[in-house]
Coordinates of N, CA, C and O in Angstrom, one line a residue:
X17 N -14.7 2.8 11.8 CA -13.5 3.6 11.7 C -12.2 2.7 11.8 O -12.1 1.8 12.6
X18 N -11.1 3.2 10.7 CA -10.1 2.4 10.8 C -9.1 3.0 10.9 O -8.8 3.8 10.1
X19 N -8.4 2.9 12.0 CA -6.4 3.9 12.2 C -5.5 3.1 11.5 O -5.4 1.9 11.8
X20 N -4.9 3.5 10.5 CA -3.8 3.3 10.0 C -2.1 3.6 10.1 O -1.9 4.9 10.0
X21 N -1.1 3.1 10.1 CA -0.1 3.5 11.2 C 1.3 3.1 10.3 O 1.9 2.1 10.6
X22 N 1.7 3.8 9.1 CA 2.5 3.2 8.1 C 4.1 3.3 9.1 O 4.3 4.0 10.1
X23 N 5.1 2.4 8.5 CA 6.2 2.6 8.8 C 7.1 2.0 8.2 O 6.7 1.0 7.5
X24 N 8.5 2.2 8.3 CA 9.8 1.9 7.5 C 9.9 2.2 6.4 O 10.4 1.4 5.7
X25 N 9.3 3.7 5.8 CA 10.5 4.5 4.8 C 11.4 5.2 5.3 O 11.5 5.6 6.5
X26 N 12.4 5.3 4.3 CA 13.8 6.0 4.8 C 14.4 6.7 2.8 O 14.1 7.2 1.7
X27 N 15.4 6.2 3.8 CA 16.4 6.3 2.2 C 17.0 5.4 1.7 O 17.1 4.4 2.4
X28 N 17.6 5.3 0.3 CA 18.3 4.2 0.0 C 19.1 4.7 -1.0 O 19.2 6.0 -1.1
X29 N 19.7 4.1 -1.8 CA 20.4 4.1 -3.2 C 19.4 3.2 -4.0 O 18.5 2.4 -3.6
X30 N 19.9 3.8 -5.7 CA 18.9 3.1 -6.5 C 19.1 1.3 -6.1 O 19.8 0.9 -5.2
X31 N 18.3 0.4 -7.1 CA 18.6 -0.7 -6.3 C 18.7 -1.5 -5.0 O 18.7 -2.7 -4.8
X32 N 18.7 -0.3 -4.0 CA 18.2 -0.8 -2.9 C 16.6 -1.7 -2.3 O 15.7 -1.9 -3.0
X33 N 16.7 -1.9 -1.2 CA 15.3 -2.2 -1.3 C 14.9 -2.0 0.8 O 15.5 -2.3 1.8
X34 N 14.2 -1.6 0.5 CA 13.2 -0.9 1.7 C 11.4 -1.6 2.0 O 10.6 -1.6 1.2
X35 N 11.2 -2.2 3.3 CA 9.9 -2.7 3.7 C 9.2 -1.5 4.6 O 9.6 -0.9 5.6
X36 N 8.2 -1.4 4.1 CA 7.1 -0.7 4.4 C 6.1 -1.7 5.5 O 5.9 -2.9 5.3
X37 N 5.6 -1.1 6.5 CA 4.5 -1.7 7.5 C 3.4 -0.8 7.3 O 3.4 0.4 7.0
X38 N 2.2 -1.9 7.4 CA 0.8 -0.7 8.1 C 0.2 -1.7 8.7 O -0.3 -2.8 8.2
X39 N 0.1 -1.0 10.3 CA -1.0 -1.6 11.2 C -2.4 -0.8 11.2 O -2.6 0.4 11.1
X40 N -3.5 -1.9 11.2 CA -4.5 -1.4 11.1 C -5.2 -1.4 12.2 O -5.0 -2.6 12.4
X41 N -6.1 -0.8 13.5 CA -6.9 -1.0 14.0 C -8.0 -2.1 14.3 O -8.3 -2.6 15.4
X42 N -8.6 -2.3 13.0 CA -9.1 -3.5 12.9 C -9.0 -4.0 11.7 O -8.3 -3.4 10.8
X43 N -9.6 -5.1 11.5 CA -9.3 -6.0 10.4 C -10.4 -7.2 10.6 O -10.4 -8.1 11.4
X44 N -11.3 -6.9 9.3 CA -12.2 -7.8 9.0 C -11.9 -9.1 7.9 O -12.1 -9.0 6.7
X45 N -11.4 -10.1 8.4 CA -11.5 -11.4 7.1 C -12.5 -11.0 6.6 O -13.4 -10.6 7.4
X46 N -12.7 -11.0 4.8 CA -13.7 -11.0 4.0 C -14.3 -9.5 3.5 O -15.1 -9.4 2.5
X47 N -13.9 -8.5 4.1 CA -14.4 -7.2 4.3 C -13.4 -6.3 4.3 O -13.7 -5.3 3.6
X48 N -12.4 -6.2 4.8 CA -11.3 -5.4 5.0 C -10.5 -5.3 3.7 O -9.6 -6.2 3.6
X49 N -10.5 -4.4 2.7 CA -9.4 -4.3 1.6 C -8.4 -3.3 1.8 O -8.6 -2.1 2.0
X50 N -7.0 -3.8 1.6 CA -6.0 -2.7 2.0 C -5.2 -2.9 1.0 O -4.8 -3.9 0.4
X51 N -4.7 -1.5 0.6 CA -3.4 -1.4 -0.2 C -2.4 -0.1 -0.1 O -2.3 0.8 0.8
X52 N -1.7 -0.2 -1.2 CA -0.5 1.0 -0.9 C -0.5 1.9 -2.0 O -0.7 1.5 -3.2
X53 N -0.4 2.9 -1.7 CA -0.7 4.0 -2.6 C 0.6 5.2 -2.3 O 1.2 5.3 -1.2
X54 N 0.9 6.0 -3.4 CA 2.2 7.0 -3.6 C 1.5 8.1 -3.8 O 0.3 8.1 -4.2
X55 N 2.5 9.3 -3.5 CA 2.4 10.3 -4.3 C 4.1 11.2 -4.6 O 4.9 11.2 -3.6
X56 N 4.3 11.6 -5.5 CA 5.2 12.1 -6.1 C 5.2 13.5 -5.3 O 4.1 13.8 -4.8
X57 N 5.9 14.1 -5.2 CA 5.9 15.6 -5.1 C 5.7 16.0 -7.2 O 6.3 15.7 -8.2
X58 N 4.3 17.0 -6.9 CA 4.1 17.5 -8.2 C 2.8 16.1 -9.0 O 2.0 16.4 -9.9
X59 N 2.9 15.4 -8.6 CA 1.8 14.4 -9.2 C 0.9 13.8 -8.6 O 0.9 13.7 -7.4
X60 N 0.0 13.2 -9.5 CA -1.4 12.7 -8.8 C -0.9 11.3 -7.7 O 0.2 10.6 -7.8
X61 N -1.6 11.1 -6.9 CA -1.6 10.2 -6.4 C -2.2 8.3 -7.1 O -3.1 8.1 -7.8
X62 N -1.5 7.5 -6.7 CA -1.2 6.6 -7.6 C -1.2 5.5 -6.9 O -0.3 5.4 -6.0
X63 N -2.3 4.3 -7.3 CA -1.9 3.0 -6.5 C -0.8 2.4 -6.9 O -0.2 2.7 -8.0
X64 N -0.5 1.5 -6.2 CA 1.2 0.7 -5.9 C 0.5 -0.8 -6.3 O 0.3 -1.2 -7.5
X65 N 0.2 -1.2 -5.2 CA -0.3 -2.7 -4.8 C -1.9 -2.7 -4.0 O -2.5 -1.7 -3.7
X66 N -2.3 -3.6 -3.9 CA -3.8 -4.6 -3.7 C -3.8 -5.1 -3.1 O -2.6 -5.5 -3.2
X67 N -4.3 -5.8 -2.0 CA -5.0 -7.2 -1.4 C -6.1 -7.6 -1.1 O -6.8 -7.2 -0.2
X68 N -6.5 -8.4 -2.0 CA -8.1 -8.7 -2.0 C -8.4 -9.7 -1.6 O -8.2 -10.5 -2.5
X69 N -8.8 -10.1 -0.7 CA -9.0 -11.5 0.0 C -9.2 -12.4 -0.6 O -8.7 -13.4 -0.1
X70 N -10.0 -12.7 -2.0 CA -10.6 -13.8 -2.6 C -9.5 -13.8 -3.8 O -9.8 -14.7 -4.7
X71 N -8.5 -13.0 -3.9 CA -8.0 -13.0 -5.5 C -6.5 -12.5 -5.1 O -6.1 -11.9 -4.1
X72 N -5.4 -13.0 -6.5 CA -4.5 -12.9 -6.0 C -3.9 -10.8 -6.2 O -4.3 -10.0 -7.0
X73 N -3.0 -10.8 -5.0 CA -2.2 -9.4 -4.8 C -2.5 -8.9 -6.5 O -2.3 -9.6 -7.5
X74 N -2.8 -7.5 -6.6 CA -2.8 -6.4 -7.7 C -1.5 -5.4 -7.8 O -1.3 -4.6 -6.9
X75 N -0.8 -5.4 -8.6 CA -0.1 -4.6 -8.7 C 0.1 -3.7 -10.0 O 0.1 -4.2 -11.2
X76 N 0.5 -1.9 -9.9 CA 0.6 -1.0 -10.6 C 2.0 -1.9 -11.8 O 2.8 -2.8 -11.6
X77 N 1.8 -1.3 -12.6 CA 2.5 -2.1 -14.0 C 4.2 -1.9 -13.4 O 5.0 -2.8 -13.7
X78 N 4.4 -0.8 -12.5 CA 5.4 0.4 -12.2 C 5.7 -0.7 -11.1 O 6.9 -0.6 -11.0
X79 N 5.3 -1.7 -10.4 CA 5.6 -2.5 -8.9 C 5.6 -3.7 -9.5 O 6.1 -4.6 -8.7
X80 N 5.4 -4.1 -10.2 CA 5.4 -5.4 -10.9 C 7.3 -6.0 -11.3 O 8.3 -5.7 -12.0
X81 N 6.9 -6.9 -10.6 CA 8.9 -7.9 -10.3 C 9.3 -7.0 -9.6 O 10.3 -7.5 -9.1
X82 N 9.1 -6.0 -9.1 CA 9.8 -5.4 -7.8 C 9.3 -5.1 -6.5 O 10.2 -5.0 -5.6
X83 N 8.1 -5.0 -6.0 CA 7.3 -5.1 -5.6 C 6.8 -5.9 -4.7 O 6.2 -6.6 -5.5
X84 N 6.4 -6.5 -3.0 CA 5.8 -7.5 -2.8 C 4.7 -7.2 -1.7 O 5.0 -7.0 -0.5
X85 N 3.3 -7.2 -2.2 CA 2.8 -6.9 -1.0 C 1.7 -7.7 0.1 O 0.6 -7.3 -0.2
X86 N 1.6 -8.4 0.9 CA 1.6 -9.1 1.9 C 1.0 -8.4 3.0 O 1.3 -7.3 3.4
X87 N 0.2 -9.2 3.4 CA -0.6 -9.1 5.2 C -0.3 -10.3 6.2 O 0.1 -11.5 6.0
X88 N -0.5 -9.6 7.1 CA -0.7 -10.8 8.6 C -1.9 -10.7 8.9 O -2.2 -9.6 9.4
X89 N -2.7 -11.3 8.7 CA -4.2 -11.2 9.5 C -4.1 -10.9 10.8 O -4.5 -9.9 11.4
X90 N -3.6 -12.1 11.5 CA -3.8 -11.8 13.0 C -3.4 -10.4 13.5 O -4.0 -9.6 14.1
X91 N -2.3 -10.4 13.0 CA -1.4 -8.8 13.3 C -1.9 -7.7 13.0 O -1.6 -6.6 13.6
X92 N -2.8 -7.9 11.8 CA -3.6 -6.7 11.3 C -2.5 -6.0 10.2 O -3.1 -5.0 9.6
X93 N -1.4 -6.1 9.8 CA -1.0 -5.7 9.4 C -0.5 -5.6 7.8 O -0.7 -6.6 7.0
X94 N 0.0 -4.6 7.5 CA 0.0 -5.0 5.9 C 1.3 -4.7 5.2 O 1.4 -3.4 5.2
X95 N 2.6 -5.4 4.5 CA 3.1 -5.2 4.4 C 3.2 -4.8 2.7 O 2.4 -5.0 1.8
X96 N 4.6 -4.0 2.7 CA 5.7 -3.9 1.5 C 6.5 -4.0 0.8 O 7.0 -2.9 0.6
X97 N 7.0 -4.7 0.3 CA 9.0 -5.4 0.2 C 9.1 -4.9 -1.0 O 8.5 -5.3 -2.0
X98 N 10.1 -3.9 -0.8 CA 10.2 -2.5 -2.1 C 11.8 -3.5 -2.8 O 12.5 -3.6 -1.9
X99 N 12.3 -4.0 -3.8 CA 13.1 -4.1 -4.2 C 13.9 -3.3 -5.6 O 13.1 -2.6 -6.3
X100 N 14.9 -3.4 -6.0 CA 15.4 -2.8 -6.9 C 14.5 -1.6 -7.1 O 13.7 -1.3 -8.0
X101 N 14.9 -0.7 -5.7 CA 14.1 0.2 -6.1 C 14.7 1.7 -6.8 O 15.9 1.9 -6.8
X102 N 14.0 2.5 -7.2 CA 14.5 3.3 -8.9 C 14.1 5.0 -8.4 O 13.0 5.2 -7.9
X103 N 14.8 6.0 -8.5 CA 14.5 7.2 -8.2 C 13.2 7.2 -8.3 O 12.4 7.5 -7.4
X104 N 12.9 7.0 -9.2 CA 11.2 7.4 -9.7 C 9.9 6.8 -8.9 O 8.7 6.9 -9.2
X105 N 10.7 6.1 -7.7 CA 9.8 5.2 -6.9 C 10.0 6.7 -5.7 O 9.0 7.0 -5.0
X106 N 11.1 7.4 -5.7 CA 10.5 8.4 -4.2 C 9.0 9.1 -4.5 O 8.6 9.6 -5.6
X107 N 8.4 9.0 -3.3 CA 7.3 9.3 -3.2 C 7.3 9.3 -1.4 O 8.2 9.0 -0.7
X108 N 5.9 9.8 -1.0 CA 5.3 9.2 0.6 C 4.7 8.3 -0.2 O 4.3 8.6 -1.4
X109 N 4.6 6.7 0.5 CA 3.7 5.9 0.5 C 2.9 6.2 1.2 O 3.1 6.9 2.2
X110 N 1.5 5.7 1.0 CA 0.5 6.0 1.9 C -0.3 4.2 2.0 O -0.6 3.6 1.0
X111 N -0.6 3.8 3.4 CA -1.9 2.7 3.4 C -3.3 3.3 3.3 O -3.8 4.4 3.7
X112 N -3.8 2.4 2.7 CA -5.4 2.8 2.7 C -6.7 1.5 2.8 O -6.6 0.4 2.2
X113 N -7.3 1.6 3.4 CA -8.0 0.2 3.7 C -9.8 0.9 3.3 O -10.1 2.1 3.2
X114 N -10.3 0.3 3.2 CA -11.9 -0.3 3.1 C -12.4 -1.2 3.6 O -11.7 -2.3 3.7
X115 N -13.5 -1.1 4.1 CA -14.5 -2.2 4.9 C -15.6 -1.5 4.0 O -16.3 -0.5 3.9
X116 N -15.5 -3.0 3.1 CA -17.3 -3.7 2.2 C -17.1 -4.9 1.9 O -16.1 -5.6 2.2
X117 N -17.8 -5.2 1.6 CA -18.3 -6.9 0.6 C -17.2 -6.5 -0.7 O -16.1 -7.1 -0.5
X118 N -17.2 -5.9 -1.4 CA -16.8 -6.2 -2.7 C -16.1 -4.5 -3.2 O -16.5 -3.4 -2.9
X119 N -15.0 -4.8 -4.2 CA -13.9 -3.7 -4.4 C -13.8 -3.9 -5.6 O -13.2 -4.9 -6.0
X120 N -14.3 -2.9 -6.4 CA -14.4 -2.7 -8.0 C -12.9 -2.6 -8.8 O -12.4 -3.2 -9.7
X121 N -12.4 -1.5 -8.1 CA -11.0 -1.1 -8.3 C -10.2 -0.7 -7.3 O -10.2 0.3 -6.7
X122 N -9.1 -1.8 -7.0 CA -8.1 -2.0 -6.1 C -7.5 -1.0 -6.1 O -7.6 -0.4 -5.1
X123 N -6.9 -0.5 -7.0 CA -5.7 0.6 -7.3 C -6.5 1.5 -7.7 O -6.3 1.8 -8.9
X124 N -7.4 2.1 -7.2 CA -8.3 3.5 -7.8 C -8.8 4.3 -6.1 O -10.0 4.1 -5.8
X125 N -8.1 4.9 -5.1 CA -8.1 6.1 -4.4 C -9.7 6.1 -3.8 O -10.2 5.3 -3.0
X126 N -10.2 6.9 -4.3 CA -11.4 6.7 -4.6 C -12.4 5.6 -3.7 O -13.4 5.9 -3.0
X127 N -11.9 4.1 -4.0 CA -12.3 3.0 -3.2 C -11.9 2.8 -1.7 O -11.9 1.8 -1.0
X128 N -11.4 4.2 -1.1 CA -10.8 3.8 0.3 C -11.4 5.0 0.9 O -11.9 6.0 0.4
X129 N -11.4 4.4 2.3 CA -12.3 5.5 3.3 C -11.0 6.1 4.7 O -10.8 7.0 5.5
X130 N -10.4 5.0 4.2 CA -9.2 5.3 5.3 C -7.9 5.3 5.4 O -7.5 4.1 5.6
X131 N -7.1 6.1 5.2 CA -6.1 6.1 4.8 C -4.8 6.5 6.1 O -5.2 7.2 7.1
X132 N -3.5 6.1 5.9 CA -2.7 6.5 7.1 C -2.1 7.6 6.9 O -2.5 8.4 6.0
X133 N -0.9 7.8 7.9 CA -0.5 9.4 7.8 C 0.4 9.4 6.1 O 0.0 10.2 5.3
X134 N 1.3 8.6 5.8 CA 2.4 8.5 4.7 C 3.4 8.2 5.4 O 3.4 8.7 6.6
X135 N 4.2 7.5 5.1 CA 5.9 7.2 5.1 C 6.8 7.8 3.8 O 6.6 7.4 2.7
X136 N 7.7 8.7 4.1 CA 8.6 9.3 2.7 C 9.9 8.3 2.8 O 10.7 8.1 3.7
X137 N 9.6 7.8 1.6 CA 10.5 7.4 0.5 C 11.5 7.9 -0.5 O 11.1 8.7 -1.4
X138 N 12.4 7.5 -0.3 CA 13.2 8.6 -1.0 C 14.0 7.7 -1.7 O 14.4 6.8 -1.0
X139 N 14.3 7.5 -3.2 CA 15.8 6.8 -3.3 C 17.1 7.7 -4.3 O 16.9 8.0 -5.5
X140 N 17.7 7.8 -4.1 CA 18.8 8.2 -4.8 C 19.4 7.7 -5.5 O 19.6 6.5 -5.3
X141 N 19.9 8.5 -6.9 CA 20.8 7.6 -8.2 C 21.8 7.8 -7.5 O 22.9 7.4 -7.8

């Protein structure tokens, strides 16, 4: 079992930029896959970013040059660095982690067993 504990959405203006936290409970080197995932009000839910221990960070086409997502191992935690960010980015972010050997699809929902409460993001034109 993994608790996940997101924090630092707010508001911004477009362009702004906002960091996202998630502490995890535990945290396995080699086993532990965590990433960040949205949902729109009205739309499906949607991965953001990846961290896969053996490979570099994944990102949705949508987070790509704006986007930075990062862990502390020791800390357990997993970060976000939202830049130039665009109305179309409000959503709740949500963390989600897995514990296995191997993760077919980083950004596919589906692949996670545990997910946090959400942080609402909001940005304004």
């Amino acid at each position: 079992q993994v608790q996940l504990v997101e924090s630092g959405g707010g508001s911004v203006q477009a362009g702004g930029s906002l960091n996202l936290s998630c502490v995890a409970s535990t945290y396995t080197p080699g086993r532990t896959y965590m990433a960040w995932f949205r949902q729109a009000p009205g739309k499906e839910r949607e991965g953001v970013a990846a961290i896969v221990s053996s490979v570099a960070p994944i990102y949705a086409d949508s987070a790509k040059g704006r986007f930075t997502i990062s862990r502390d191992i020791a800390k357990k935690t997993l970060f976000l660095q939202m830049a130039n960010l665009k109305p179309e980015d409000t959503a709740v972010y949500y963390c989600a982690a897995e514990n296995k050997w191997a993760i077919t699809k980083p950004l596919s929902g589906g692949e996670y067993s545990y997910w946090g409460q959400g942080t609402q993001v909001t940005v304004s034109s």
